[in-house]
XYZ file of C-alpha atoms in Angstrom:
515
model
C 64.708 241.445 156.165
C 65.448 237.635 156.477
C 61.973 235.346 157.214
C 62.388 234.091 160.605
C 60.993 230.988 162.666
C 58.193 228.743 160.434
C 58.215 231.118 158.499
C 61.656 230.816 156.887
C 61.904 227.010 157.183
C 58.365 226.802 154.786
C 59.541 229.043 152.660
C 62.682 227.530 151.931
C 60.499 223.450 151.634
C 58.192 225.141 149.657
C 61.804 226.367 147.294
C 63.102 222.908 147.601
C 59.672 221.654 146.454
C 59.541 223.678 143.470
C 62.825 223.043 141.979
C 62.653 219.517 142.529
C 59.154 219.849 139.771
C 61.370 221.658 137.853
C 64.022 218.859 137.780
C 61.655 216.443 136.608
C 60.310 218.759 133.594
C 63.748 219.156 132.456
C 64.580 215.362 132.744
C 61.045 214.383 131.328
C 61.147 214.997 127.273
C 57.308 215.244 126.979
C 57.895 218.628 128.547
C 60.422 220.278 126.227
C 58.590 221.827 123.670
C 59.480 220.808 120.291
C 59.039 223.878 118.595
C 60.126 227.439 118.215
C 56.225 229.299 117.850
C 54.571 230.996 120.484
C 52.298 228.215 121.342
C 55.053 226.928 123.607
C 55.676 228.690 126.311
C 58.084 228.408 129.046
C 56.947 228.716 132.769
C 58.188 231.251 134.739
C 60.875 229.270 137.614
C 60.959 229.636 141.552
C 64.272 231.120 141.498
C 62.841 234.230 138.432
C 60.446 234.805 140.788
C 62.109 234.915 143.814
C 64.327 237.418 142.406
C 61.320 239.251 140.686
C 62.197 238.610 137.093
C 59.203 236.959 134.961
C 59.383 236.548 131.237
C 58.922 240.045 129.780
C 62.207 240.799 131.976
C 64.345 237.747 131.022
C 64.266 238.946 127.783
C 65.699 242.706 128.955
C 68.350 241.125 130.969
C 69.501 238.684 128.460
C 69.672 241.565 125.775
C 71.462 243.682 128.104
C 73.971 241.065 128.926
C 74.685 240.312 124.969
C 74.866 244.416 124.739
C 77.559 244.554 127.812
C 79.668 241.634 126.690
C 79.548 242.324 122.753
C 78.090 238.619 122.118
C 76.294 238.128 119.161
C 72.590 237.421 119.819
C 72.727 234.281 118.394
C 75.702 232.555 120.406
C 75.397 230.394 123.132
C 73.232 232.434 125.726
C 73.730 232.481 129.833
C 71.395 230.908 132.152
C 69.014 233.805 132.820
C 68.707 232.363 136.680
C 72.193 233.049 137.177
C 74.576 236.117 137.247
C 76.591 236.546 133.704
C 80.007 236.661 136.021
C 79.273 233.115 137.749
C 78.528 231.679 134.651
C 81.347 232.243 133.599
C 83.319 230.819 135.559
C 84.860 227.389 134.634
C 83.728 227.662 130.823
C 87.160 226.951 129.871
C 87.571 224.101 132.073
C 84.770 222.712 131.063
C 85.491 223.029 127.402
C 88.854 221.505 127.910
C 87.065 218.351 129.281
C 84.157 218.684 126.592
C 86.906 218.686 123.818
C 88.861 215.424 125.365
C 85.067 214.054 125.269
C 83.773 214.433 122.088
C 87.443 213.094 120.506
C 86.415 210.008 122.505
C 83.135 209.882 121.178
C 84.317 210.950 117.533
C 87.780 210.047 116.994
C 88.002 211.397 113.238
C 87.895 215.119 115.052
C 91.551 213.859 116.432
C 94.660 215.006 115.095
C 96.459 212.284 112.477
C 98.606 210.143 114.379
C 100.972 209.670 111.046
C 103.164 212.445 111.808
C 104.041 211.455 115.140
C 104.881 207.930 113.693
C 107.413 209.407 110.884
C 108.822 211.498 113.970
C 109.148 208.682 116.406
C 110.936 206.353 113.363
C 113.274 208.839 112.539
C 114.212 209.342 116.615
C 115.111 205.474 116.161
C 117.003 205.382 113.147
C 119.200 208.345 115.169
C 119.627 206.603 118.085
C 123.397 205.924 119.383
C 121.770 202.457 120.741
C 120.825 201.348 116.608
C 123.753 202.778 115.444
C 126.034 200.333 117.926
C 123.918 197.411 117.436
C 124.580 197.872 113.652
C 128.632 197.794 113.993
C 128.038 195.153 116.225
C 126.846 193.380 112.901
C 129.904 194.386 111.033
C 132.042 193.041 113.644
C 130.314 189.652 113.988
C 130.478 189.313 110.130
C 134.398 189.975 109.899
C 134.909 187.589 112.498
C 132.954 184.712 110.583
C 135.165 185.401 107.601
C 138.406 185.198 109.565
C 137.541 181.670 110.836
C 136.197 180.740 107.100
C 139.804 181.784 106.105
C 140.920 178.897 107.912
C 139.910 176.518 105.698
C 141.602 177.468 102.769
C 144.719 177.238 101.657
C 147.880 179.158 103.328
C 150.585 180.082 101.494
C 153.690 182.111 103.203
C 157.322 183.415 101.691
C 160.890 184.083 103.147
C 163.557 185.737 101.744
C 166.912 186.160 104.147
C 170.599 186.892 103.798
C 173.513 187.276 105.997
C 176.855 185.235 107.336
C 176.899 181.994 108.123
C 180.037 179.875 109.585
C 179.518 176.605 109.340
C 182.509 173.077 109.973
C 182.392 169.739 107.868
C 183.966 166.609 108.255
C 186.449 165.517 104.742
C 188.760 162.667 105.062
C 189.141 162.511 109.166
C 189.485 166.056 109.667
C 187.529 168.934 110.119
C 186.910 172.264 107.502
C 185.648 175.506 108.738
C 183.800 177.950 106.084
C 182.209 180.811 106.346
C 181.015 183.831 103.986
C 177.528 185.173 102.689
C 174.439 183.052 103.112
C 171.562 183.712 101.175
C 168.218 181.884 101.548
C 164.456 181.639 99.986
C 161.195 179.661 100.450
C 157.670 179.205 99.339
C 155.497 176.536 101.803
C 151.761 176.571 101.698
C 149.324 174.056 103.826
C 146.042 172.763 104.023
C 143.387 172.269 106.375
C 142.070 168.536 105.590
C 140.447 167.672 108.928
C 139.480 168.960 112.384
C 136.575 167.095 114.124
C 134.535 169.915 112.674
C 136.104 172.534 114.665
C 136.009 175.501 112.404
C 132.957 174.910 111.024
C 131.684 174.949 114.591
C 133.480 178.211 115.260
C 131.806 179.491 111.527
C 128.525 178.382 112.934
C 128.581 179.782 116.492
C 129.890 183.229 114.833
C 126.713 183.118 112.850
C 124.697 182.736 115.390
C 125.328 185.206 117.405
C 125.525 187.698 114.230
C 121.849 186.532 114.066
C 121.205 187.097 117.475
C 122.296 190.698 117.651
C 119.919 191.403 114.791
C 117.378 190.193 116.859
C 118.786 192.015 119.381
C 118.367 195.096 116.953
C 115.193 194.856 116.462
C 114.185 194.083 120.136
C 115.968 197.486 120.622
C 114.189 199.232 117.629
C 110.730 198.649 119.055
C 111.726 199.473 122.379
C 112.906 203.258 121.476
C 110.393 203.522 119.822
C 107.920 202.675 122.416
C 110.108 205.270 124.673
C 110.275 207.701 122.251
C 106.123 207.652 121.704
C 105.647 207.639 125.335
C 108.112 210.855 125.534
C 105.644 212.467 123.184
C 102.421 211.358 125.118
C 103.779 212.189 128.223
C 104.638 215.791 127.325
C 100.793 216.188 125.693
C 99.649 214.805 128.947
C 101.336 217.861 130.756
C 100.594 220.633 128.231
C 96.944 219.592 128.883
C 97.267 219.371 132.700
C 99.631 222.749 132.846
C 96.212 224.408 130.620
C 93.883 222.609 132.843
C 95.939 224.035 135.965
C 96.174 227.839 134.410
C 91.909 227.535 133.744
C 91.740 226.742 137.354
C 93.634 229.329 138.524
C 91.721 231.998 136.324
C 88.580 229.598 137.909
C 89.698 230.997 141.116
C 90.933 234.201 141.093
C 87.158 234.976 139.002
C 85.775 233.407 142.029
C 87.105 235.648 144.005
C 86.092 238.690 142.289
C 82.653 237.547 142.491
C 82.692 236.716 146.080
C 84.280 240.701 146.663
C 81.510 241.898 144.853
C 78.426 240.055 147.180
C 80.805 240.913 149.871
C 79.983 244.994 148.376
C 76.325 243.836 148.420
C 76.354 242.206 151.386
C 75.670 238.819 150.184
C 79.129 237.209 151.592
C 81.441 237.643 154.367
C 84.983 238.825 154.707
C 85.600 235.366 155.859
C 84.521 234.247 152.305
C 86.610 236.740 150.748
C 89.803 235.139 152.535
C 88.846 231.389 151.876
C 88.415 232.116 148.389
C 91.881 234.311 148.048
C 93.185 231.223 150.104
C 92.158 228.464 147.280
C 93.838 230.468 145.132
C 97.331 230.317 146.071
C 96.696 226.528 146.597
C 95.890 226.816 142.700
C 98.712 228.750 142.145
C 101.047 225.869 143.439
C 98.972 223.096 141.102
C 100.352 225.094 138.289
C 103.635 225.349 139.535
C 103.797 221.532 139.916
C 102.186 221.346 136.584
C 105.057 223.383 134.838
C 107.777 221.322 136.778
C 106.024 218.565 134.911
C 106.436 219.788 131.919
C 110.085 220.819 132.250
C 110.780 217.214 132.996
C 108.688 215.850 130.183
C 110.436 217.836 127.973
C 113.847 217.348 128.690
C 112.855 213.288 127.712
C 111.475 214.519 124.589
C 114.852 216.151 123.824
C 116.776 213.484 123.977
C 114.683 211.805 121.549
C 113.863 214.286 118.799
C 116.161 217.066 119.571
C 114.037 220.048 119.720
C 111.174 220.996 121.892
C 107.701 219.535 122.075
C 104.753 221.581 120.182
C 101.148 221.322 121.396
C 99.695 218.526 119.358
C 96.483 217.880 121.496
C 96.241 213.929 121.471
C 96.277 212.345 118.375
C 94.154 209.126 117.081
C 95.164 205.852 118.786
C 96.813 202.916 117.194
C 95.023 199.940 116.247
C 95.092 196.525 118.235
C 92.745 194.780 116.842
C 95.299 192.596 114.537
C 96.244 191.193 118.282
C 94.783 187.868 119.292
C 93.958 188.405 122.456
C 92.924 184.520 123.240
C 96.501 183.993 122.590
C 98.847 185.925 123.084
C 101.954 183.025 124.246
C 101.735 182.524 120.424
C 103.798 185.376 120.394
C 106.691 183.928 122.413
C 108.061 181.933 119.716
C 108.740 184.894 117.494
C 109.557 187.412 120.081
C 113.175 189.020 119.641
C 114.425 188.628 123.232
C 113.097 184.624 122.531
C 114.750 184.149 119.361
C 118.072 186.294 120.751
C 118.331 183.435 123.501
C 117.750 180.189 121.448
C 120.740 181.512 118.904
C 123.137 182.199 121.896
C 122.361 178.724 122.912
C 122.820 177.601 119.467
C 126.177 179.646 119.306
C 127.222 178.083 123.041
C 126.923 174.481 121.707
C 128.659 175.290 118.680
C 131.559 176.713 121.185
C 131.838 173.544 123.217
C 131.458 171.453 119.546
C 134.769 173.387 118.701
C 136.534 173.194 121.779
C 135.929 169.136 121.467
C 137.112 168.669 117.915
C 139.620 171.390 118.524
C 141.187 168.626 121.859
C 141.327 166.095 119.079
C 143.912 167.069 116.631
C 143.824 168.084 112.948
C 145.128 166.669 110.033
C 147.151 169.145 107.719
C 148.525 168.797 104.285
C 151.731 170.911 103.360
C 154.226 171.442 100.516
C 157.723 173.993 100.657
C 160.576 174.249 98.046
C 163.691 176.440 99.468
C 166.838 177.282 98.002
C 169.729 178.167 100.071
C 173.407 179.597 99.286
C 176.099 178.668 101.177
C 179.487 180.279 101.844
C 181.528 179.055 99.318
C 178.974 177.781 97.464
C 177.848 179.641 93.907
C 174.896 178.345 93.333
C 171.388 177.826 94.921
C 170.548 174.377 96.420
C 167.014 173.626 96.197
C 165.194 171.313 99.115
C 161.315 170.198 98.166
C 159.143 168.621 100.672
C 155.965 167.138 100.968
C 154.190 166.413 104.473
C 151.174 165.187 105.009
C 150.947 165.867 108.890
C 148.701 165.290 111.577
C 148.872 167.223 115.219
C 147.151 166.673 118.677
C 148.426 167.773 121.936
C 148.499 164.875 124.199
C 148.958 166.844 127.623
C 149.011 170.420 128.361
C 149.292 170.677 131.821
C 145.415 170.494 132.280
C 144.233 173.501 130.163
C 142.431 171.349 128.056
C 140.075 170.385 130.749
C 139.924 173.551 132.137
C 138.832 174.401 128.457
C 136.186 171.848 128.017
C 134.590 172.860 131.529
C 134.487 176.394 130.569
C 132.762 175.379 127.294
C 130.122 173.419 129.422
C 129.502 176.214 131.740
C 128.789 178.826 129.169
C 126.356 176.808 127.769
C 124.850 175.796 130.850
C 124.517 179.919 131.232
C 122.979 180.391 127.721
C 119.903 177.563 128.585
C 119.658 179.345 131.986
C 119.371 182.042 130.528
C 117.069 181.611 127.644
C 114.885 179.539 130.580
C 114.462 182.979 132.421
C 113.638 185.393 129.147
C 110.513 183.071 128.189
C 109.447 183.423 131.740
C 109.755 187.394 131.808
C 108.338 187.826 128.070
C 105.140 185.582 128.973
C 105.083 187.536 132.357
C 105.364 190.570 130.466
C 102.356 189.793 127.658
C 100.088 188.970 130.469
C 100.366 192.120 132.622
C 100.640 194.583 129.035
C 96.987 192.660 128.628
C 95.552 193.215 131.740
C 97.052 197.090 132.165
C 95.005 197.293 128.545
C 91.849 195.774 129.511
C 91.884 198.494 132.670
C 93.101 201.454 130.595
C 90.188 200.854 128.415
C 87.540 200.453 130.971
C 88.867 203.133 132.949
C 88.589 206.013 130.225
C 84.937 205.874 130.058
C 84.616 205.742 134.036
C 86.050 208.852 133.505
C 84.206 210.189 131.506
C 81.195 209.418 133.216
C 82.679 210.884 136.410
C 83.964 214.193 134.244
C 80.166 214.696 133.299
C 78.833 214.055 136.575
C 81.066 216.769 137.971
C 80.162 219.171 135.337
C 76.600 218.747 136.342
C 77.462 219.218 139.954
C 79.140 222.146 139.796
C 76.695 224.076 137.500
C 74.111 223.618 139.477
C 76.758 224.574 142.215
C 77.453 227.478 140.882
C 73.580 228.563 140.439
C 72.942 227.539 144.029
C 75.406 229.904 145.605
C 74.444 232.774 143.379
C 71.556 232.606 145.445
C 73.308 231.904 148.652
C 71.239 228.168 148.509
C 74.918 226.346 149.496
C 77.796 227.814 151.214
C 81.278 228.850 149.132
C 83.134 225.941 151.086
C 80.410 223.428 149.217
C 81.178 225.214 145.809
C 84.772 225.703 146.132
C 84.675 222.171 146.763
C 82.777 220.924 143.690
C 84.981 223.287 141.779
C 87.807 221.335 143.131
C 85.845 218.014 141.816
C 86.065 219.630 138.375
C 89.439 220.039 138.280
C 90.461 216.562 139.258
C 87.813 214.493 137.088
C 89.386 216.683 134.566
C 93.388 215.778 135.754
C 92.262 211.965 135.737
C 90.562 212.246 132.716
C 93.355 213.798 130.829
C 95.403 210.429 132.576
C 92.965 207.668 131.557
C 93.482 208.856 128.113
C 96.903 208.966 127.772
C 97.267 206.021 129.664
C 95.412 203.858 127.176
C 97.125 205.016 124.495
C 100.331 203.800 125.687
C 99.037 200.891 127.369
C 98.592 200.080 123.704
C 101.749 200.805 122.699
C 103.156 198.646 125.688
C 101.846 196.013 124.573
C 102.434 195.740 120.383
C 105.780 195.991 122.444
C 105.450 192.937 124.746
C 103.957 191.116 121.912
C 107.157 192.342 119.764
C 104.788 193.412 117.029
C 105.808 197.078 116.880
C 108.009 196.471 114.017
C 105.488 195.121 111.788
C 103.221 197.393 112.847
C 105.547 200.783 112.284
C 108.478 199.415 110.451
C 106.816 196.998 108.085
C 103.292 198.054 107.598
């Protein structure tokens, strides 16, 4: 029968009493004893004795329990205040979150992070993106040697036959021939000056070949970066899918245990149903979990071609080479930077062209021919050197219109150079500061991970002794799981803020590629 009136309430201060002394001698180390003889003895607890177990039966029960589960004596053994079942429940959970722990705390137990490297290198080399960039290269480099071409010598040859019908003038009147007419020639010229315009045109090629190697490797390190955080991102929901299948076997063991105090009396129907209830709201974390997955996975096949493998989370890169007091030193060397200072380069070249071009050139050129005319049995020969020089005077206004359409572009290219330093130095400060929270966040975590561990042992031992209600551990339970989601998040969150920015600081490449 249940104490009633004062007699309950001191009862249950005199409880609260008592464990809080036992709090303090587990906290305190002078009360641990040190060693393993029989000098040291433990003292029997509130809760043994409230459920009439003192020492000489602890050791009965906890044999019994190794007998019934087939545990070796000298594993891990249960807490002998609380039920084996209860116990139980959450271990995996918790060992989840322990193992994400102690990899933070010891990173050599990590996987290697040089396979995933070699994988993520080869996804780039594969890409359709490098592979474009790189005939992009091949274009840009056959165009510089057409315009080269230009300044060497070029030769041309006709051959041609046919009739020809033809009147001269011979003492005051008039003869008409006609017959075959035969005809061949050999002229070749030379470029001797422009006003620079093709080497302009050479050098504004060249440019922008250089610039779409920057280009190249601008798009190198960010595939890469995509193609890591494809790989994190489906770790990140293997681990939440197992941390979301552990809380459903977390719930549905809850609610075994709750049916059996229900047998015994010790819980309500009502209990019975709010457990079975958390359950299916477990059931649809998964669910969302898997969808997560699916998702994450389809991004990783697109970027290695076959499915993801569990991997766990491997060691981090290194940052340290980084100087974090100044990072805009980067800016010079960035990709994106350099890309936009050799399209200006290439624009100015343009508009150098389009000048000299407006000017005229000066051309030197040499032919011999030899004709046959009707009548005629032999071949006339005609040599000629010319030594000629050419500029439009008017063209009906195109070569304004040219000249303004040379000033524009480059008016874009400085614009637009103007707004890529702006985003890049934009871009190194906020990869810094999502860093610098990334790393102070994971060991908040962790902190609140262990502080929910705590909470819902001693949870768990409460309500096996109906000292808290199942809505209090059902909730704590719930705390579990999401230290443990956010957890799994602040890790894999630093890892690529990392990665994002060795990105932003365009050092990727000589961190993967070159070193």
């Amino acid at each position: 029968p249940e104490p009633k009136g004062s007699v309950r309430e001191d009862l249950e201060s005199g409880l609260l009493q008592e464990l809080e002394q036992e709090k303090r001698q587990i906290i305190e180390p002078t009360d641990v004893p040190l060693t393993n003889d029989d000098s040291s003895e433990l003292p029997e607890t509130s809760i043994m004795r409230i459920i009439g177990l003192g020492r000489d039966d602890e050791a009965i029960e906890s044999a019994e329990m190794q007998v019934a589960d087939g545990n070796d004596p000298a594993a891990d053994t249960m807490n002998p205040a609380v039920s084996n079942e209860i116990d139980l429940i959450g271990r995996e959970m918790s060992r989840i979150m322990q193992e994400l722990s102690d990899g933070e705390k010891d990173p050599t137990k990590r996987l290697p992070i040089e396979p995933v490297i070699t994988a993520a290198k080869e996804a780039v080399q594969n890409s359709p993106s490098v592979l474009q960039i790189g005939s992009s290269l091949d274009l840009y480099s056959a165009q510089k040697d057409e315009i080269t071409a230009g300044k060497r010598p070029q030769v041309s040859a006709s051959v041609g036959g046919g009739n020809r019908k033809f009147e001269t003038e011979s003492s005051g009147s008039v003869v008409s021939n006609s017959g075959a007419y035969q005809s061949r020639s050999v002229s070749a010229s030379q470029l001797l000056f422009d006003f620079g315009s093709v080497d302009n045109r050479i050098d504004a090629t060249d440019f922008r070949g250089k610039a779409a190697d920057a280009e190249l490797r601008a798009i190198k390190g960010q595939i890469f970066l995509d193609a890591i955080s494809a790989f994190y991102e489906v770790q990140r929901s293997l681990l939440q899918l197992r941390l979301a299948r552990e809380n459903v076997n977390s719930r549905r063991a809850f609610v075994e245990f709750v049916r059996d105090r229900a047998d015994l009396g010790a819980s309500s129907a009502a209990d019975v149903v709010r457990a079975e209830s958390r359950v299916a709201e477990a059931m649809d974390l998964m669910s969302s979990a898997a969808q997560s997955l699916a998702r994450s996975q389809a991004v990783y096949r697109q970027y290695y071609g076959k499915e993801a493998q569990p991997y766990a989370l491997p060691r981090e890169i290194s940052v340290e080479e980084l100087d974090f007091l100044d990072l805009e030193s980067y800016l010079e060397s960035h990709p994106d930077a350099v890309r936009t200072r050799l399209l200006v380069d290439a624009a100015q070249n343009d508009y150098e062209a389009v000048v000299g071009q407006q000017r005229g050139a000066l051309n030197f050129q040499a032919s011999m021919s030899q004709t046959k005319n009707p009548g005629s049995s032999n071949f006339l020969d005609d040599r000629t050197l010319t030594l000629n020089f050419e500029s439009k005077l008017y063209a009906g206004g195109s070569k304004a219109a040219l000249l303004r359409q040379s000033e524009a572009q480059l008016a874009q290219a400085k614009f637009e150079r103007d707004r890529v330093y702006l985003d890049i130095q934009r871009n190194l400060r906020d990869a810094f500061a999502e860093y610098e929270g990334k790393l102070a966040g994971v060991s908040a975590r962790i902190l609140v991970t262990e502080g929910a561990e705590n909470s819902y042992e001693i949870s768990k031992e409460m309500y096996a002794f109906s000292r808290i209600s199942l809505f209090e551990l059902l909730k704590t339970q719930e705390e579990l799981f999401s230290a443990g989601q956010r957890l799994i998040d602040s890790i894999v969150d630093r890892a690529l803020s990392k990665y994002r920015l060795l990105h932003a600081a365009q050092q990727l490449p000589e961190v993967i590629f070159e070193g």
